[in-house]
Amino acid sequence: MSSPEFSNVNTVIVYTGNVMKQANINTFKDELASCLENSLKNVNSSYNIDQTRGILEVPSPYDLSYKLKDRDDFEITVKLFYLPSSSNSDDNPSTLPPSYISQSLHHLFCLLGITYVDSFIVYFNGLLFDDQDQDDSNLVMDDFESLVEVWKELESQYRNDRIKKLGVSEFTKNRFERFLDVVEIPPKIDQINFKSCCDLPNRMINYAKEHDIELLTHKDPANILPSATFQKILKDTKFPFTSKLLPRWVLKYSVLVKCREVVANKGYIVMSSTPTSDSNFTYPIESIE
Amino acid sequence: MGAAHAGHEKAGIKVGKPLPWEQVKYYADHIRNRGINQFLSIYNKTKDREKDGLLWGDEIEYMVIAYDDANKNAKLSLRTPDILHRLQKEVEETLRKGELVEVSWQPEFAAYMIEGIPGIPYGSTLKSLLRVEQNMKLRRATAFKYLSQNESIITLTNFPRFGCPGQFLEPHHEPFGPKLKSSFVPDEVINPQIRYHSRRGSNVAINIPIFQDTKSQNLFPDCERALPGHIFMDSNAFGAGCCCLQVTIQACNIREARKLYDQLAVLGPIMLALTAASPIWRGYLSDMDCRWFVLEKCGDDRTKEERGLEPLKNDRFIINRSRWDTIAYYISADKTLKSEYNDLNSVYDRNIYKKLIDNGVDELLARHMSYLFIRDPLFAFEDSLHQDDESSSNHFENIHSTNWQSVRFKPPPPNSNIGWRVEFRCMEVQITDFENAAFVIFMILLTRIILSYELNFYIPISKVDENMAIAYKRDALNTEKFWFRKNIFANYDGVEGNNTLFWGFGNEFPGLINIIFQYLESMNIDIETRYHLGKYLEFIGMRASGKIQTTATWIRNFVRSHPNYNRDSIVSQEINYDLIKMVEGIQKGQINSPELLSLAQPNLG
């Protein structure tokens, strides 16, 4: 597979496919890693290359010709993780490319055959929720500006009717207040890590009620795909690519059947690229007619 | 037990004149044939229903206790017909005012029992799971208003001293009446609104092994139908007077209902063992922790001919199962159902089978129905013998609802907006609303993971029967092994005996509760709902792993550690009084019982 057609490839996108159909003892330990492995093991049977952009896509054998029918019967929620290695800039490693928003949406829309998602939650790497934090000391000014730039992109997608509801993850009351001062469209969802041993974060709960914010839970790890883990999977599955690949973003998506509380489809898309590639490629996503 | 629920009952009052028994038998074929017509009418109109939302309801049966504190006696109060009447008046008043009916009531077999259900079904979101406990608490609070000073309302699967000599009923009555002809219980235990007749022609003989404690003696050496070393019971009342916890779930279409019916049937014995709550029978500690065996015997209306003891003359079939039993046939249209799983080969009515097939019903469903329809009606009403089969389902329900299976597959009522449903009937009722709500919630979440992950629990149906016989043994949950499918995630063959299915073990299997937690992480669930669901699931997990006791074990331990217990398996009037008082105290939150409940209960108010 290390033929000339790969010489221009600098970006590799891997799809896990429907993880609900791949459930076994391993997926309960690390769902993303074990399903990525399933897809990469199959890479020789099917892959797509976009030569213009230099993107190699590795589909999942569990996704073959899956297209969603009766869109209105489903609620689709996505969560975009900006990984620690999301930026390739050494000077400013915490830059968060806003282009990841349109990239992830584009690939999801193609995958599922949809034109909008119901909720889009964005997770900025390194943020941790703490109901008691008095000042947001782990978030410096530059980081904050970067968050706002990403948010502007989300607002644009929202105005184009591509996203019905915007959300953030691990935002404390303080972070929210700072954020609300500078953004136009406020987040309607805050997704917080659920720790069963702890009491309810009442401060945040009250704030959320006052500001009409849905306080949802998740149990995603702080770093959902460390570079070392990703590279080990590539090595274990003998992925035939000479350059090193850094994972940049992960998009987790859930397709839920409304009024039945059944998960119809759940999966991940991982975008990775070589250390020096320009990850700011964009897809124009116009407004829905 | 359900004998009361003929389709045309309204607010518990029987409409029409019941036919005498001899005539019921005469109309049996008529009722069966018309019942099948009614099923076909419903089936053809609703088999293509799609996208029905998730709705569910629960049913709890309560007992009313009358205390005689001076004599340290806790008795069953026979006043429920009056209490029920007042409760139903309250419902009528609510309806008249145009307000929402939040709780609703039905009579039950025994005059000391009441059944309470939510006024409207719960659903369709996970958030509405939190309404379950609130509604259960409302039921108790509502019923409490109509109790006398010395009365209390509790949820115990059976009353420990039911059928004991002396005073266990308020008011007291002597046993051996003309209806029950029981040496232990009077006819007055039967709710006067219930039409009761025994089809089998002779009293049932139930023998359950006594719990052999250090000084236990041999029982009833002078009764010919009693076995040595067993607790002997001679009436259907012992079973029909039990209280249970039932859940009914609406499926999105008939296919989903059939799938859930099969999968929940396999899990039935496990849930019975997990909810075990009836270790005392007729005043003795037994070696069984559940009511199931007793109910199998009580619900068994087979004549001697049907049991193969005499040649077939008046009856049509030799039948190898009681009317109260686990399911006889799997019915799912899924390809995961292999034909060899249906290995019980129960008899079924060939004529009815052919009629169903000729009218468009598939083989699996036709066989299921024609098995249920081998039974005779147990009652009939003169005014409703002739019905419009296109708009009535009374004849259908007459036979269908007097098959008391562990899971029931429920077609939509005619001309309604209700879809195909599955009723799960195995669980024993627990002492507190927190526990009952936890089990209801667990069943709903179980169906969600079955559907989301396409879990496959299939084992040969004969093994489900084996599991049931294991499940009601003393402390089966922690000491017995159950048959369980090796790989529930893929179509993988392999049946293995093990019982660590809730938490999982080692590298082989994540366990049902862990799968539920994984599922919850895929859902959009708010933090408060997630927190409370976590508490319920934590509780279930602790019961499943033995960290806290089943209700049956707790009751057993209470008796055995009582200062007046003589190590002879006998539950005296005084021990019973203290036990009932303790049960009431725990339910009201006045007494802590960490070995039963741990400290995991949220206060939903």
PDB file of N, CA and C in Angstrom, chain B residues 531-593:
ATOM      1  N   TYR B 531     -27.476  11.106  38.298  1.00  0.00           N
ATOM      2  CA  TYR B 531     -27.107  10.884  39.697  1.00  0.00           C
ATOM      3  C   TYR B 531     -28.086   9.926  40.368  1.00  0.00           C
ATOM      4  N   HIS B 532     -29.395  10.187  40.192  1.00  0.00           N
ATOM      5  CA  HIS B 532     -30.391   9.346  40.845  1.00  0.00           C
ATOM      6  C   HIS B 532     -30.430   7.947  40.248  1.00  0.00           C
ATOM      7  N   LEU B 533     -30.305   7.857  38.916  1.00  0.00           N
ATOM      8  CA  LEU B 533     -30.261   6.531  38.303  1.00  0.00           C
ATOM      9  C   LEU B 533     -29.064   5.756  38.820  1.00  0.00           C
ATOM     10  N   GLY B 534     -27.967   6.475  39.017  1.00  0.00           N
ATOM     11  CA  GLY B 534     -26.766   5.829  39.553  1.00  0.00           C
ATOM     12  C   GLY B 534     -27.028   5.211  40.911  1.00  0.00           C
ATOM     13  N   LYS B 535     -27.805   5.896  41.732  1.00  0.00           N
ATOM     14  CA  LYS B 535     -28.113   5.359  43.064  1.00  0.00           C
ATOM     15  C   LYS B 535     -28.944   4.085  42.971  1.00  0.00           C
ATOM     16  N   TYR B 536     -29.943   4.099  42.096  1.00  0.00           N
ATOM     17  CA  TYR B 536     -30.771   2.905  41.932  1.00  0.00           C
ATOM     18  C   TYR B 536     -29.925   1.734  41.437  1.00  0.00           C
ATOM     19  N   LEU B 537     -29.071   2.010  40.451  1.00  0.00           N
ATOM     20  CA  LEU B 537     -28.275   0.927  39.869  1.00  0.00           C
ATOM     21  C   LEU B 537     -27.235   0.415  40.856  1.00  0.00           C
ATOM     22  N   GLU B 538     -26.710   1.330  41.648  1.00  0.00           N
ATOM     23  CA  GLU B 538     -25.750   0.918  42.684  1.00  0.00           C
ATOM     24  C   GLU B 538     -26.418  -0.062  43.641  1.00  0.00           C
ATOM     25  N   PHE B 539     -27.645   0.262  44.022  1.00  0.00           N
ATOM     26  CA  PHE B 539     -28.404  -0.595  44.930  1.00  0.00           C
ATOM     27  C   PHE B 539     -28.597  -1.984  44.310  1.00  0.00           C
ATOM     28  N   ILE B 540     -29.022  -2.015  43.051  1.00  0.00           N
ATOM     29  CA  ILE B 540     -29.258  -3.298  42.376  1.00  0.00           C
ATOM     30  C   ILE B 540     -27.953  -4.098  42.338  1.00  0.00           C
ATOM     31  N   GLY B 541     -26.882  -3.411  42.047  1.00  0.00           N
ATOM     32  CA  GLY B 541     -25.576  -4.079  41.982  1.00  0.00           C
ATOM     33  C   GLY B 541     -25.191  -4.692  43.316  1.00  0.00           C
ATOM     34  N   MET B 542     -25.515  -3.993  44.396  1.00  0.00           N
ATOM     35  CA  MET B 542     -25.156  -4.514  45.718  1.00  0.00           C
ATOM     36  C   MET B 542     -26.001  -5.731  46.067  1.00  0.00           C
ATOM     37  N   ARG B 543     -27.255  -5.714  45.683  1.00  0.00           N
ATOM     38  CA  ARG B 543     -28.087  -6.907  45.884  1.00  0.00           C
ATOM     39  C   ARG B 543     -27.535  -8.064  45.054  1.00  0.00           C
ATOM     40  N   ALA B 544     -27.206  -7.756  43.789  1.00  0.00           N
ATOM     41  CA  ALA B 544     -26.778  -8.816  42.873  1.00  0.00           C
ATOM     42  C   ALA B 544     -25.474  -9.463  43.325  1.00  0.00           C
ATOM     43  N   SER B 545     -24.600  -8.670  43.927  1.00  0.00           N
ATOM     44  CA  SER B 545     -23.303  -9.225  44.308  1.00  0.00           C
ATOM     45  C   SER B 545     -23.307  -9.760  45.725  1.00  0.00           C
ATOM     46  N   GLY B 546     -24.423  -9.642  46.415  1.00  0.00           N
ATOM     47  CA  GLY B 546     -24.496 -10.178  47.770  1.00  0.00           C
ATOM     48  C   GLY B 546     -23.951  -9.240  48.833  1.00  0.00           C
ATOM     49  N   LYS B 547     -23.585  -8.028  48.450  1.00  0.00           N
ATOM     50  CA  LYS B 547     -23.072  -7.092  49.457  1.00  0.00           C
ATOM     51  C   LYS B 547     -24.166  -6.696  50.432  1.00  0.00           C
ATOM     52  N   ILE B 548     -25.403  -6.642  49.936  1.00  0.00           N
ATOM     53  CA  ILE B 548     -26.540  -6.478  50.837  1.00  0.00           C
ATOM     54  C   ILE B 548     -27.487  -7.645  50.575  1.00  0.00           C
ATOM     55  N   GLN B 549     -28.397  -7.889  51.550  1.00  0.00           N
ATOM     56  CA  GLN B 549     -29.203  -9.112  51.500  1.00  0.00           C
ATOM     57  C   GLN B 549     -30.418  -8.960  50.613  1.00  0.00           C
ATOM     58  N   THR B 550     -30.878 -10.082  50.053  1.00  0.00           N
ATOM     59  CA  THR B 550     -32.193 -10.056  49.428  1.00  0.00           C
ATOM     60  C   THR B 550     -33.210  -9.907  50.554  1.00  0.00           C
ATOM     61  N   THR B 551     -34.410  -9.499  50.184  1.00  0.00           N
ATOM     62  CA  THR B 551     -35.467  -9.354  51.189  1.00  0.00           C
ATOM     63  C   THR B 551     -35.704 -10.679  51.901  1.00  0.00           C
ATOM     64  N   ALA B 552     -35.670 -11.772  51.149  1.00  0.00           N
ATOM     65  CA  ALA B 552     -35.909 -13.090  51.736  1.00  0.00           C
ATOM     66  C   ALA B 552     -34.850 -13.423  52.778  1.00  0.00           C
ATOM     67  N   THR B 553     -33.599 -13.184  52.444  1.00  0.00           N
ATOM     68  CA  THR B 553     -32.519 -13.470  53.397  1.00  0.00           C
ATOM     69  C   THR B 553     -32.664 -12.585  54.630  1.00  0.00           C
ATOM     70  N   TRP B 554     -33.008 -11.329  54.400  1.00  0.00           N
ATOM     71  CA  TRP B 554     -33.160 -10.414  55.525  1.00  0.00           C
ATOM     72  C   TRP B 554     -34.278 -10.869  56.462  1.00  0.00           C
ATOM     73  N   ILE B 555     -35.400 -11.301  55.881  1.00  0.00           N
ATOM     74  CA  ILE B 555     -36.525 -11.786  56.689  1.00  0.00           C
ATOM     75  C   ILE B 555     -36.101 -13.028  57.463  1.00  0.00           C
ATOM     76  N   ARG B 556     -35.454 -13.920  56.768  1.00  0.00           N
ATOM     77  CA  ARG B 556     -34.991 -15.150  57.390  1.00  0.00           C
ATOM     78  C   ARG B 556     -34.059 -14.836  58.573  1.00  0.00           C
ATOM     79  N   ASN B 557     -33.133 -13.926  58.348  1.00  0.00           N
ATOM     80  CA  ASN B 557     -32.190 -13.568  59.414  1.00  0.00           C
ATOM     81  C   ASN B 557     -32.901 -12.882  60.571  1.00  0.00           C
ATOM     82  N   PHE B 558     -33.894 -12.073  60.263  1.00  0.00           N
ATOM     83  CA  PHE B 558     -34.658 -11.399  61.316  1.00  0.00           C
ATOM     84  C   PHE B 558     -35.290 -12.428  62.246  1.00  0.00           C
ATOM     85  N   VAL B 559     -35.933 -13.426  61.614  1.00  0.00           N
ATOM     86  CA  VAL B 559     -36.599 -14.454  62.409  1.00  0.00           C
ATOM     87  C   VAL B 559     -35.587 -15.211  63.256  1.00  0.00           C
ATOM     88  N   ARG B 560     -34.518 -15.635  62.627  1.00  0.00           N
ATOM     89  CA  ARG B 560     -33.566 -16.506  63.316  1.00  0.00           C
ATOM     90  C   ARG B 560     -32.789 -15.799  64.405  1.00  0.00           C
ATOM     91  N   SER B 561     -32.756 -14.459  64.324  1.00  0.00           N
ATOM     92  CA  SER B 561     -32.044 -13.761  65.394  1.00  0.00           C
ATOM     93  C   SER B 561     -33.014 -13.137  66.401  1.00  0.00           C
ATOM     94  N   HIS B 562     -34.292 -13.433  66.264  1.00  0.00           N
ATOM     95  CA  HIS B 562     -35.276 -12.914  67.214  1.00  0.00           C
ATOM     96  C   HIS B 562     -35.109 -13.614  68.562  1.00  0.00           C
ATOM     97  N   PRO B 563     -35.155 -12.891  69.670  1.00  0.00           N
ATOM     98  CA  PRO B 563     -34.941 -13.517  70.985  1.00  0.00           C
ATOM     99  C   PRO B 563     -35.912 -14.652  71.300  1.00  0.00           C
ATOM    100  N   ASN B 564     -37.126 -14.599  70.725  1.00  0.00           N
ATOM    101  CA  ASN B 564     -38.096 -15.657  71.029  1.00  0.00           C
ATOM    102  C   ASN B 564     -38.120 -16.795  70.025  1.00  0.00           C
ATOM    103  N   TYR B 565     -37.158 -16.779  69.125  1.00  0.00           N
ATOM    104  CA  TYR B 565     -37.121 -17.854  68.126  1.00  0.00           C
ATOM    105  C   TYR B 565     -36.468 -19.082  68.745  1.00  0.00           C
ATOM    106  N   ASN B 566     -37.073 -20.255  68.537  1.00  0.00           N
ATOM    107  CA  ASN B 566     -36.597 -21.484  69.181  1.00  0.00           C
ATOM    108  C   ASN B 566     -35.807 -22.416  68.288  1.00  0.00           C
ATOM    109  N   ARG B 567     -35.287 -21.911  67.197  1.00  0.00           N
ATOM    110  CA  ARG B 567     -34.497 -22.714  66.263  1.00  0.00           C
ATOM    111  C   ARG B 567     -35.280 -23.896  65.718  1.00  0.00           C
ATOM    112  N   ASP B 568     -36.609 -23.689  65.609  1.00  0.00           N
ATOM    113  CA  ASP B 568     -37.456 -24.783  65.133  1.00  0.00           C
ATOM    114  C   ASP B 568     -38.215 -24.401  63.859  1.00  0.00           C
ATOM    115  N   SER B 569     -37.773 -23.384  63.181  1.00  0.00           N
ATOM    116  CA  SER B 569     -38.389 -22.903  61.930  1.00  0.00           C
ATOM    117  C   SER B 569     -39.757 -22.273  62.135  1.00  0.00           C
ATOM    118  N   ILE B 570     -40.205 -22.159  63.377  1.00  0.00           N
ATOM    119  CA  ILE B 570     -41.552 -21.634  63.596  1.00  0.00           C
ATOM    120  C   ILE B 570     -41.528 -20.115  63.771  1.00  0.00           C
ATOM    121  N   VAL B 571     -42.383 -19.448  63.015  1.00  0.00           N
ATOM    122  CA  VAL B 571     -42.524 -17.996  63.135  1.00  0.00           C
ATOM    123  C   VAL B 571     -43.769 -17.741  63.982  1.00  0.00           C
ATOM    124  N   SER B 572     -43.542 -17.451  65.248  1.00  0.00           N
ATOM    125  CA  SER B 572     -44.665 -17.298  66.176  1.00  0.00           C
ATOM    126  C   SER B 572     -45.402 -15.994  65.906  1.00  0.00           C
ATOM    127  N   GLN B 573     -46.526 -15.858  66.560  1.00  0.00           N
ATOM    128  CA  GLN B 573     -47.329 -14.655  66.421  1.00  0.00           C
ATOM    129  C   GLN B 573     -46.519 -13.429  66.834  1.00  0.00           C
ATOM    130  N   GLU B 574     -45.735 -13.570  67.896  1.00  0.00           N
ATOM    131  CA  GLU B 574     -44.955 -12.435  68.380  1.00  0.00           C
ATOM    132  C   GLU B 574     -43.829 -12.068  67.410  1.00  0.00           C
ATOM    133  N   ILE B 575     -43.146 -13.104  66.871  1.00  0.00           N
ATOM    134  CA  ILE B 575     -42.079 -12.822  65.902  1.00  0.00           C
ATOM    135  C   ILE B 575     -42.682 -12.133  64.683  1.00  0.00           C
ATOM    136  N   ASN B 576     -43.832 -12.637  64.263  1.00  0.00           N
ATOM    137  CA  ASN B 576     -44.509 -12.051  63.108  1.00  0.00           C
ATOM    138  C   ASN B 576     -44.858 -10.581  63.361  1.00  0.00           C
ATOM    139  N   TYR B 577     -45.362 -10.309  64.545  1.00  0.00           N
ATOM    140  CA  TYR B 577     -45.729  -8.933  64.914  1.00  0.00           C
ATOM    141  C   TYR B 577     -44.514  -8.013  64.819  1.00  0.00           C
ATOM    142  N   ASP B 578     -43.403  -8.460  65.404  1.00  0.00           N
ATOM    143  CA  ASP B 578     -42.185  -7.647  65.386  1.00  0.00           C
ATOM    144  C   ASP B 578     -41.676  -7.478  63.953  1.00  0.00           C
ATOM    145  N   LEU B 579     -41.798  -8.542  63.172  1.00  0.00           N
ATOM    146  CA  LEU B 579     -41.338  -8.477  61.780  1.00  0.00           C
ATOM    147  C   LEU B 579     -42.169  -7.454  61.003  1.00  0.00           C
ATOM    148  N   ILE B 580     -43.486  -7.528  61.128  1.00  0.00           N
ATOM    149  CA  ILE B 580     -44.351  -6.604  60.382  1.00  0.00           C
ATOM    150  C   ILE B 580     -44.103  -5.161  60.824  1.00  0.00           C
ATOM    151  N   LYS B 581     -43.925  -4.977  62.127  1.00  0.00           N
ATOM    152  CA  LYS B 581     -43.630  -3.625  62.644  1.00  0.00           C
ATOM    153  C   LYS B 581     -42.314  -3.106  62.069  1.00  0.00           C
ATOM    154  N   MET B 582     -41.348  -4.003  61.987  1.00  0.00           N
ATOM    155  CA  MET B 582     -40.040  -3.638  61.446  1.00  0.00           C
ATOM    156  C   MET B 582     -40.178  -3.266  59.974  1.00  0.00           C
ATOM    157  N   VAL B 583     -40.933  -4.084  59.229  1.00  0.00           N
ATOM    158  CA  VAL B 583     -41.164  -3.811  57.811  1.00  0.00           C
ATOM    159  C   VAL B 583     -41.798  -2.436  57.645  1.00  0.00           C
ATOM    160  N   GLU B 584     -42.791  -2.147  58.463  1.00  0.00           N
ATOM    161  CA  GLU B 584     -43.457  -0.847  58.375  1.00  0.00           C
ATOM    162  C   GLU B 584     -42.484   0.278  58.699  1.00  0.00           C
ATOM    163  N   GLY B 585     -41.671   0.061  59.720  1.00  0.00           N
ATOM    164  CA  GLY B 585     -40.710   1.086  60.124  1.00  0.00           C
ATOM    165  C   GLY B 585     -39.674   1.375  59.049  1.00  0.00           C
ATOM    166  N   ILE B 586     -39.206   0.325  58.402  1.00  0.00           N
ATOM    167  CA  ILE B 586     -38.215   0.509  57.338  1.00  0.00           C
ATOM    168  C   ILE B 586     -38.853   1.249  56.166  1.00  0.00           C
ATOM    169  N   GLN B 587     -40.068   0.833  55.825  1.00  0.00           N
ATOM    170  CA  GLN B 587     -40.725   1.456  54.682  1.00  0.00           C
ATOM    171  C   GLN B 587     -40.955   2.937  54.917  1.00  0.00           C
ATOM    172  N   LYS B 588     -41.276   3.298  56.157  1.00  0.00           N
ATOM    173  CA  LYS B 588     -41.544   4.710  56.458  1.00  0.00           C
ATOM    174  C   LYS B 588     -40.271   5.508  56.668  1.00  0.00           C
ATOM    175  N   GLY B 589     -39.129   4.830  56.613  1.00  0.00           N
ATOM    176  CA  GLY B 589     -37.878   5.544  56.805  1.00  0.00           C
ATOM    177  C   GLY B 589     -37.559   5.822  58.264  1.00  0.00           C
ATOM    178  N   GLN B 590     -38.311   5.162  59.166  1.00  0.00           N
ATOM    179  CA  GLN B 590     -38.097   5.404  60.596  1.00  0.00           C
ATOM    180  C   GLN B 590     -37.007   4.501  61.154  1.00  0.00           C
ATOM    181  N   ILE B 591     -36.772   3.386  60.472  1.00  0.00           N
ATOM    182  CA  ILE B 591     -35.751   2.429  60.933  1.00  0.00           C
ATOM    183  C   ILE B 591     -34.736   2.238  59.820  1.00  0.00           C
ATOM    184  N   ASN B 592     -33.469   2.281  60.199  1.00  0.00           N
ATOM    185  CA  ASN B 592     -32.403   2.041  59.220  1.00  0.00           C
ATOM    186  C   ASN B 592     -32.107   0.576  59.100  1.00  0.00           C
ATOM    187  N   SER B 593     -31.851   0.117  57.875  1.00  0.00           N
ATOM    188  CA  SER B 593     -31.507  -1.292  57.737  1.00  0.00           C
ATOM    189  C   SER B 593     -30.418  -1.442  56.682  1.00  0.00           C
TER     190      SER B 593
END
